[in-house]
PDB file of C-alpha atoms in Angstrom:
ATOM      1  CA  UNK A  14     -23.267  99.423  90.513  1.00 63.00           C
ATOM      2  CA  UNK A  15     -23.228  99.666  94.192  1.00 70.00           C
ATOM      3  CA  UNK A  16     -19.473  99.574  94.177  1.00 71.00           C
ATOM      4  CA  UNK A  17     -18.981 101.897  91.863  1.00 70.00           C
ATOM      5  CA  UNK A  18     -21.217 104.296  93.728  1.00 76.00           C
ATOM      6  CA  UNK A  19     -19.347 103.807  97.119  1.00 78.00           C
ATOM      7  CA  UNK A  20     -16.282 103.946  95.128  1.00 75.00           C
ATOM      8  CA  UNK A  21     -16.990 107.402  94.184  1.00 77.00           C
ATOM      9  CA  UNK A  22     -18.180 108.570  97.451  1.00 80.00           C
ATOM     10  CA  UNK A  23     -15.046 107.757  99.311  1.00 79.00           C
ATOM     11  CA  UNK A  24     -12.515 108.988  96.278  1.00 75.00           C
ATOM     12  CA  UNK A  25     -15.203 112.339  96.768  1.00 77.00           C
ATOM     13  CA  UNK A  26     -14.490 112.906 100.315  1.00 79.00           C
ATOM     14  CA  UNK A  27     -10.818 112.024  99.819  1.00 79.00           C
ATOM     15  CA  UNK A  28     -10.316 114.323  97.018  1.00 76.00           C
ATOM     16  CA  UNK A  29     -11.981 116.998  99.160  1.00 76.00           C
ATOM     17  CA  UNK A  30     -10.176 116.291 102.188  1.00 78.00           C
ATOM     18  CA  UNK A  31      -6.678 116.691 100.307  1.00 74.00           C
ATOM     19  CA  UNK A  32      -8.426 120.081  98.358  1.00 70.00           C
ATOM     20  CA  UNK A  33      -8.782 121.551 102.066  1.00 73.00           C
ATOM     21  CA  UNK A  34      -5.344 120.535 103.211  1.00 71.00           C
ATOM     22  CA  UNK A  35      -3.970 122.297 100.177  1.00 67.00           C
ATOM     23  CA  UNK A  36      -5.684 125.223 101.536  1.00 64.00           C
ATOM     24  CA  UNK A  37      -8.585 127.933 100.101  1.00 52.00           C
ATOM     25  CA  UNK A  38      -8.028 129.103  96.771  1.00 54.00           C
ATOM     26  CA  UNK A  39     -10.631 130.119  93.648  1.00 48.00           C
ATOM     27  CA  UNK A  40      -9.175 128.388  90.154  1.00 49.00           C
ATOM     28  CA  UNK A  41      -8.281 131.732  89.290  1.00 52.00           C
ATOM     29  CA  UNK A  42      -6.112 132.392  91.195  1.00 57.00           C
ATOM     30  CA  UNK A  43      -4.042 128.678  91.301  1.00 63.00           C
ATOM     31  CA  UNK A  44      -0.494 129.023  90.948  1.00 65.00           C
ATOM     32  CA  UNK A  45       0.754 127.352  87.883  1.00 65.00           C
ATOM     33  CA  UNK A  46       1.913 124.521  90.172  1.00 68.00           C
ATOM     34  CA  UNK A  47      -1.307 124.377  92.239  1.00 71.00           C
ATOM     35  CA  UNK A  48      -3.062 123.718  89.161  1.00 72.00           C
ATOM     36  CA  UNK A  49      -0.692 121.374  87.690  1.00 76.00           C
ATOM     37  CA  UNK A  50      -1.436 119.491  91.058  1.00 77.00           C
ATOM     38  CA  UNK A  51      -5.472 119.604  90.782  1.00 77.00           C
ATOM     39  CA  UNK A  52      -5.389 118.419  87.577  1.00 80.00           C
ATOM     40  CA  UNK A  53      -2.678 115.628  88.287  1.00 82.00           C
ATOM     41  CA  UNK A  54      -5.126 114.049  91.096  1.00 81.00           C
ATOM     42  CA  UNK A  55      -8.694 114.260  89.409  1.00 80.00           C
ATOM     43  CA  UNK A  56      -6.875 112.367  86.459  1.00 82.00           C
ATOM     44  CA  UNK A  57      -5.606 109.751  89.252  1.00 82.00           C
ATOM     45  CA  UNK A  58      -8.515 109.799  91.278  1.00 80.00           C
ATOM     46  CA  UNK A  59     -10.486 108.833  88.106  1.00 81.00           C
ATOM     47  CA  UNK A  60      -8.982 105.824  87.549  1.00 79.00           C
ATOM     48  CA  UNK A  61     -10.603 103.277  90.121  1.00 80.00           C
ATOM     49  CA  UNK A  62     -14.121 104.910  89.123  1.00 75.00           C
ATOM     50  CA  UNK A  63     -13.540 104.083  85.667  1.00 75.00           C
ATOM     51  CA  UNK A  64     -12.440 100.700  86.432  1.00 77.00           C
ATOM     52  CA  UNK A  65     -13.874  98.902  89.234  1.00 76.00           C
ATOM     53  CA  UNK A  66     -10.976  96.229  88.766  1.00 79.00           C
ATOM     54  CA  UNK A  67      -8.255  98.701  89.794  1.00 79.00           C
ATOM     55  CA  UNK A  68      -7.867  99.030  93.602  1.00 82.00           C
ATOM     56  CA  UNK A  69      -8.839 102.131  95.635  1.00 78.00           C
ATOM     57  CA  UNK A  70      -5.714 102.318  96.852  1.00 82.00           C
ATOM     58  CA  UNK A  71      -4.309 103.274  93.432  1.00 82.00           C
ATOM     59  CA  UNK A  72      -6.267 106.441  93.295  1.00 82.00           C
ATOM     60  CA  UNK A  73      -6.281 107.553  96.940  1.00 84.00           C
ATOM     61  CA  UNK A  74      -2.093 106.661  97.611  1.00 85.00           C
ATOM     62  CA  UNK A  75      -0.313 108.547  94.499  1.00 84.00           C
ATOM     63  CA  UNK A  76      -3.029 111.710  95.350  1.00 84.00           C
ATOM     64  CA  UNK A  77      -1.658 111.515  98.718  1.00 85.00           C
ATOM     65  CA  UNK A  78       1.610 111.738  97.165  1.00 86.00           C
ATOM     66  CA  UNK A  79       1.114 114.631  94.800  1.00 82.00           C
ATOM     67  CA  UNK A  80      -0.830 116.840  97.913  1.00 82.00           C
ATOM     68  CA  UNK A  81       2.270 115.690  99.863  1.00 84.00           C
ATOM     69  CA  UNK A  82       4.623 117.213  97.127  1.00 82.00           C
ATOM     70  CA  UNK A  83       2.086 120.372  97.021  1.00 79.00           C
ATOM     71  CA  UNK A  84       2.859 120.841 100.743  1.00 81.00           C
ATOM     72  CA  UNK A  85       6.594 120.312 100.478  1.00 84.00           C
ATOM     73  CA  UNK A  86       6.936 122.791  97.385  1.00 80.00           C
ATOM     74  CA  UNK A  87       4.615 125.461  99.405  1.00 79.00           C
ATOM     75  CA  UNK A  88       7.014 124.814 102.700  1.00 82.00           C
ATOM     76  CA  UNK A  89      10.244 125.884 100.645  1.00 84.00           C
ATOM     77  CA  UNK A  90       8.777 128.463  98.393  1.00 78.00           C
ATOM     78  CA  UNK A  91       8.467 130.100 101.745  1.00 79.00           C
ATOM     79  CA  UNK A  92      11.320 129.958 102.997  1.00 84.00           C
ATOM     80  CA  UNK A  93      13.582 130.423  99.594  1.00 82.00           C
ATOM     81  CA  UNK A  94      12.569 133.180  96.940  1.00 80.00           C
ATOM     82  CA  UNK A  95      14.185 131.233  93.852  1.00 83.00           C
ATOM     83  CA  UNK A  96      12.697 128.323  94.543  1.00 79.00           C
ATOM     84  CA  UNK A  97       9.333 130.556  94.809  1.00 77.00           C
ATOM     85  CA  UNK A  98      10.435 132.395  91.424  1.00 78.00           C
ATOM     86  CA  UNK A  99      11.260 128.749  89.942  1.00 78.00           C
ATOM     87  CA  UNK A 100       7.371 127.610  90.457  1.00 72.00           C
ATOM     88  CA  UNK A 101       5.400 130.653  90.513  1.00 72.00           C
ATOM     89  CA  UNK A 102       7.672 132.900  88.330  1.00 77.00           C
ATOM     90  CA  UNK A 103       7.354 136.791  88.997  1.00 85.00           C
ATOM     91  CA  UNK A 104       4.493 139.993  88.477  1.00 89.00           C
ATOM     92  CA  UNK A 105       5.689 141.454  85.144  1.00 92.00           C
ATOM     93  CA  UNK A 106       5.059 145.318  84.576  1.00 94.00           C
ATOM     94  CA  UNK A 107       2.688 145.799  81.152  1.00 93.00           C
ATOM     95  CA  UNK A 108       1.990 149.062  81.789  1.00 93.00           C
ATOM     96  CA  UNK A 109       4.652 151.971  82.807  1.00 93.00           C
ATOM     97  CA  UNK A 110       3.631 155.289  83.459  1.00 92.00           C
ATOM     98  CA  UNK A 111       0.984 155.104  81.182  1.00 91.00           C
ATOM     99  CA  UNK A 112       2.714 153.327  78.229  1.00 92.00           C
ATOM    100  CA  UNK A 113       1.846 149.469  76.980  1.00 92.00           C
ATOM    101  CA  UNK A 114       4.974 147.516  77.354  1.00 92.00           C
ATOM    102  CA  UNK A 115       4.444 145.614  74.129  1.00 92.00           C
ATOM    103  CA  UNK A 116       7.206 143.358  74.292  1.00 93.00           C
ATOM    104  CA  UNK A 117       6.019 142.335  77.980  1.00 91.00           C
ATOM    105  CA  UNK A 118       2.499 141.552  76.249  1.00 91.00           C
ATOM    106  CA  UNK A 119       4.289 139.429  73.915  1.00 91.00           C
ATOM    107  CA  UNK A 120       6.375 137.555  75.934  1.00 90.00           C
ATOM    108  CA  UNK A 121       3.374 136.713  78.594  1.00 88.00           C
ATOM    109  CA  UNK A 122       1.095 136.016  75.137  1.00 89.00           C
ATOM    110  CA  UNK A 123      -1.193 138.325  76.985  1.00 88.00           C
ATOM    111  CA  UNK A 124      -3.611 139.721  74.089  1.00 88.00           C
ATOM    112  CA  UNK A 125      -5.222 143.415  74.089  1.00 87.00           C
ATOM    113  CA  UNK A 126      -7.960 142.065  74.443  1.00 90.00           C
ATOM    114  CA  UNK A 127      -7.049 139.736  77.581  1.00 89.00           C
ATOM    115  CA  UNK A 128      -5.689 143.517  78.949  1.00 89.00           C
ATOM    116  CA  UNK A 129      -8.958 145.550  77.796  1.00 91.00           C
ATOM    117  CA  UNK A 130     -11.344 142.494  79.642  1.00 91.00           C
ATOM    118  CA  UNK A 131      -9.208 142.850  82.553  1.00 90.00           C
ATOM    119  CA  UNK A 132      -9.649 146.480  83.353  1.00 90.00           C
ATOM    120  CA  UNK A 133     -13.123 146.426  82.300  1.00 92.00           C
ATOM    121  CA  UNK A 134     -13.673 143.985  85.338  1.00 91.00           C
ATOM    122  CA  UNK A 135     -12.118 146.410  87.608  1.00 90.00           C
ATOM    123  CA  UNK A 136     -14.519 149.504  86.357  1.00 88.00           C
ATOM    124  CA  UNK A 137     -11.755 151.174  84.147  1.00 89.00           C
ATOM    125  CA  UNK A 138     -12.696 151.668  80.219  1.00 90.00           C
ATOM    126  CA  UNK A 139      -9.882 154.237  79.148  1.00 88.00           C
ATOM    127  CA  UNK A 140      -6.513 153.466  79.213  1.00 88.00           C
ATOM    128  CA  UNK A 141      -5.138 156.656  79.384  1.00 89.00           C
ATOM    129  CA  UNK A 142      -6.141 156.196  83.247  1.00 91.00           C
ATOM    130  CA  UNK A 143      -3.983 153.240  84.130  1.00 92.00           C
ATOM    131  CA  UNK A 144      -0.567 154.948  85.550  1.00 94.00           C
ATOM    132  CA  UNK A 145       0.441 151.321  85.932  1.00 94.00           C
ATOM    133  CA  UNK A 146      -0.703 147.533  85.485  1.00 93.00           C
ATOM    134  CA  UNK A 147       1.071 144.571  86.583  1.00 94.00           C
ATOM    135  CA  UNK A 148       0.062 140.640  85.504  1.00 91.00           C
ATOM    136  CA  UNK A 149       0.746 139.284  89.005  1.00 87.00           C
ATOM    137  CA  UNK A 150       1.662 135.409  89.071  1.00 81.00           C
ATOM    138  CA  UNK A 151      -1.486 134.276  88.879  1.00 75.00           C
ATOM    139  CA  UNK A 152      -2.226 135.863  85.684  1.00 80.00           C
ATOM    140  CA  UNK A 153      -4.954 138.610  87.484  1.00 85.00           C
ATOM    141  CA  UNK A 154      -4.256 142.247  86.344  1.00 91.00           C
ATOM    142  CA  UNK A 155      -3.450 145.057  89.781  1.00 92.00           C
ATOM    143  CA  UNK A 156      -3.592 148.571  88.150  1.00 92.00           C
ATOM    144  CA  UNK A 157      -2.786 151.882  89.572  1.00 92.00           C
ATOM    145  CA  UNK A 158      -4.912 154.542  87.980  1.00 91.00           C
ATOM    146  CA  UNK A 159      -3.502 157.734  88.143  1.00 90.00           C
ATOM    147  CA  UNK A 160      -4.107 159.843  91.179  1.00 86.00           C
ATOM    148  CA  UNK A 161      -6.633 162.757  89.036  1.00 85.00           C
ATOM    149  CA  UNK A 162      -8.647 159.619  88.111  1.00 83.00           C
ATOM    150  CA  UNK A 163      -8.671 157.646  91.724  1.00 82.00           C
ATOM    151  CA  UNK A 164     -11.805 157.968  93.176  1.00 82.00           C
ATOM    152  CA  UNK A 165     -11.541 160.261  96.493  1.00 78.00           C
ATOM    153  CA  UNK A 166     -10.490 159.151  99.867  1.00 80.00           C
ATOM    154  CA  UNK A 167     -11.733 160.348 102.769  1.00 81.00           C
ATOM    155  CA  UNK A 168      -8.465 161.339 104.109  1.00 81.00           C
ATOM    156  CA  UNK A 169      -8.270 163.608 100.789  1.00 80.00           C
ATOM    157  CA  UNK A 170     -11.835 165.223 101.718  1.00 81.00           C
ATOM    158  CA  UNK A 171     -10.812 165.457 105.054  1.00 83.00           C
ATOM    159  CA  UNK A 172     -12.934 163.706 106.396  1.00 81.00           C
ATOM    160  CA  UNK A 173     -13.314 161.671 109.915  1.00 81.00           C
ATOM    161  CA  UNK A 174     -15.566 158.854 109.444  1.00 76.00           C
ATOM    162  CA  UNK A 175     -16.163 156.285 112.290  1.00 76.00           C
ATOM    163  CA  UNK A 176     -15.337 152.846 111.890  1.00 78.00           C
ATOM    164  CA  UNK A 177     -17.654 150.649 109.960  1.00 79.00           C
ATOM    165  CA  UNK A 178     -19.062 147.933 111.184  1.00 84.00           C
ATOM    166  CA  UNK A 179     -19.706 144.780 109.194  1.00 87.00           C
ATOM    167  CA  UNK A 180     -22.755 142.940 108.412  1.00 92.00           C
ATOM    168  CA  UNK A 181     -23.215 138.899 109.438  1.00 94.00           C
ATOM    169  CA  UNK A 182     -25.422 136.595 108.420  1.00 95.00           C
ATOM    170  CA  UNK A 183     -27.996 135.599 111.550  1.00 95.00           C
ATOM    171  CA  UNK A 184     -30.826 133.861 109.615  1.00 95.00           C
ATOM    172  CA  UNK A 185     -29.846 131.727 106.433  1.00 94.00           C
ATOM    173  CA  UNK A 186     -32.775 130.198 104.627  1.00 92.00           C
ATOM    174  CA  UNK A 187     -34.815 130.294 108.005  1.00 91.00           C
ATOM    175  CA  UNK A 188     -32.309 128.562 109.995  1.00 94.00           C
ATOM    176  CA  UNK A 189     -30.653 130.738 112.859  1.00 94.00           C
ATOM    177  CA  UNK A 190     -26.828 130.530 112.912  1.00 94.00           C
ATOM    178  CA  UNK A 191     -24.971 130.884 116.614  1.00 93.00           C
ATOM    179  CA  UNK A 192     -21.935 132.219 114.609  1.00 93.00           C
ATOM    180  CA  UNK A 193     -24.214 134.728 113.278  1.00 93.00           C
ATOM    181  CA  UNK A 194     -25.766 135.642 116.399  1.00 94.00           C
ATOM    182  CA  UNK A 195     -22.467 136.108 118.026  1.00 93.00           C
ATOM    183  CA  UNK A 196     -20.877 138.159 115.289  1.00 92.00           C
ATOM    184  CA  UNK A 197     -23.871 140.417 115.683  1.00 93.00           C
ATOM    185  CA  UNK A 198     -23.616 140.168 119.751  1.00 93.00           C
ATOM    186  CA  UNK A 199     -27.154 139.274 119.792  1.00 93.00           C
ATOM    187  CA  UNK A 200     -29.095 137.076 122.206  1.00 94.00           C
ATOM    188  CA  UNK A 201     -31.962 134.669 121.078  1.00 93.00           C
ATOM    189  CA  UNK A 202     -34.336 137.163 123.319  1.00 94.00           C
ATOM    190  CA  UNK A 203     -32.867 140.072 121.243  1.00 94.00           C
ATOM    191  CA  UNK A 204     -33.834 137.972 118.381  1.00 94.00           C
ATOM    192  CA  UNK A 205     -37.362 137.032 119.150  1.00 94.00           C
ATOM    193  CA  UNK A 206     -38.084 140.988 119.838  1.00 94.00           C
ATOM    194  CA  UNK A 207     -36.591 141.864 116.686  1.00 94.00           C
ATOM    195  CA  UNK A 208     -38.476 139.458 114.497  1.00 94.00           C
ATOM    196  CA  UNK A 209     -41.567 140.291 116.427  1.00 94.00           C
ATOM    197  CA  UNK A 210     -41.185 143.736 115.395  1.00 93.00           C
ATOM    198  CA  UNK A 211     -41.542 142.664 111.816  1.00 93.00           C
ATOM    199  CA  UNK A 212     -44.045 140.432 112.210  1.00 93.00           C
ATOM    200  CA  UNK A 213     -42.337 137.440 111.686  1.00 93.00           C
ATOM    201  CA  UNK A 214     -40.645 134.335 112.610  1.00 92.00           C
ATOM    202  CA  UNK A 215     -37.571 132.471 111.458  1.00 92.00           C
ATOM    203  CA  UNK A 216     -39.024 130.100 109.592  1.00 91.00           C
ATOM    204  CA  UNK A 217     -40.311 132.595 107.489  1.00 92.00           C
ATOM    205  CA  UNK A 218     -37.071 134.562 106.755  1.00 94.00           C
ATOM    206  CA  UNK A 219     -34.715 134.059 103.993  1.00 95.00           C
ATOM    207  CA  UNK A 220     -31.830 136.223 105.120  1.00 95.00           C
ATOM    208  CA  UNK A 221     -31.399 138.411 108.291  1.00 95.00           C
ATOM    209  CA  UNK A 222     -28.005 140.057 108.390  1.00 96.00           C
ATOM    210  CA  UNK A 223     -27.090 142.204 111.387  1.00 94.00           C
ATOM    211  CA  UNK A 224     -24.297 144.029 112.799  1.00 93.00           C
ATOM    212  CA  UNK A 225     -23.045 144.706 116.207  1.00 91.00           C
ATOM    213  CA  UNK A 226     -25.341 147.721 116.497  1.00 90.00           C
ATOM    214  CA  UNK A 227     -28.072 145.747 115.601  1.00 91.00           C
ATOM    215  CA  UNK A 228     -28.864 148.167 112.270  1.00 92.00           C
ATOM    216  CA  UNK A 229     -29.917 144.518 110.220  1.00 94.00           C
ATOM    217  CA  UNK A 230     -31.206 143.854 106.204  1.00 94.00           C
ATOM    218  CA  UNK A 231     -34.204 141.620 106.755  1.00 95.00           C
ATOM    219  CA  UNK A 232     -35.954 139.391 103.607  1.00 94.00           C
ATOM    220  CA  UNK A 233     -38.553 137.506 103.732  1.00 93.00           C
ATOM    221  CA  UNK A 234     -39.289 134.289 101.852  1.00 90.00           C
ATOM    222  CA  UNK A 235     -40.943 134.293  98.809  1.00 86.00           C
ATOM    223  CA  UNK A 236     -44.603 132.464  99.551  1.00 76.00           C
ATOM    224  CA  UNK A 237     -45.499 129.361  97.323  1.00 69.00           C
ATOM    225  CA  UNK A 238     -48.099 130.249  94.937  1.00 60.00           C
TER     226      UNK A 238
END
């Protein structure tokens, strides 16, 4: 039992170590290859877990080999388009000036009711907004609406805004983060005067973010009953 347990561990931090090389991506938006890939090595990977008689080396050497293959593939679908068409394929147009390409539906097996869920998610209910909507290669929906129904910039309003600054995390589950505290260009004494202003210490805070003005969102944690 003991070996399988360390088994798993080290196939874990393998797997994981091979997931970061391939680089940051969610599952939805994998390249067809990409997730042929992730699915090739958990099946692999699995193998000396399920069997304690097969070698580690069986799991950890041919996922080495199919990350290895990931790389190579990404290194040349950079540096020639067919080979990048060949893998990924190409964004396909559904909607064209505000007509359904029905064909294009078809051929991509894309349902109206794939196409209806899709704008939904992006806050659009009526079609007769969309001026046009392209399946990109990783099967997400872009849309253009058209311009009467874009919400207003504030270059149409003309309007000078200044920049915004963003947010950081400082305090995460009462533990202070230096990343956070630099992002925010705040000093531990800056800190402690701020959280004495509230009444409160970091031990006691469940999220303090802050920006570089020092304008922060401060909540407490919930006491235990």
């Amino acid at each position: 039992m003991l070996t399988v347990l360390i088994r798993s561990v080290l196939l874990y931090l393998c797997v994981m170590f091979f997931m970061r090389i391939m680089g940051k991506r969610q599952l939805g938006e994998l390249q067809p290859a990409e997730l042929v890939i992730s699915v090739l090595i958990s099946n692999v990977v699995s193998l000396p877990v399920e069997d304690p008689d097969v070698p580690l080396l069986m799991g950890i050497i041919p996922a080495a080999v199919l990350v290895g293959l990931e790389l190579a593939s990404s290194h040349l679908c950079l540096r020639f388009r067919k080979i990048r068409t060949l893998l990924g394929g190409n964004p396909v147009v559904i909607i064209h000036d505000g007509i359904i390409d029905q064909k294009a539906l078809k051929n991509l097996r894309f349902s109206l009711d794939d196409l209806m869920e899709s704008l939904r998610s992006q806050g659009i209910f009526d079609l007769n907004q969309i001026q046009y909507a392209i399946v990109e290669t990783n099967g997400t929906v872009s849309i253009l609406p058209y311009e009467k129904d874009a919400p207003a910039t504030p270059k149409q309003l003309n309007l000078t805004l200044s920049p915004q600054e963003v947010p950081v995390v400082v305090i995460s589950d009462g533990t202070v983060l230096e990343d956070g505290l630099r992002g925010a260009s705040m000093s531990r004494k800056q800190l402690r005067k701020l959280l004495e202003k509230e009444g409160t210490e970091p031990r006691k805070v469940f999220l303090l973010c802050a920006d570089k003005s020092h304008r922060y969102t401060l909540i407490p944690k919930e006491e235990k009953k």
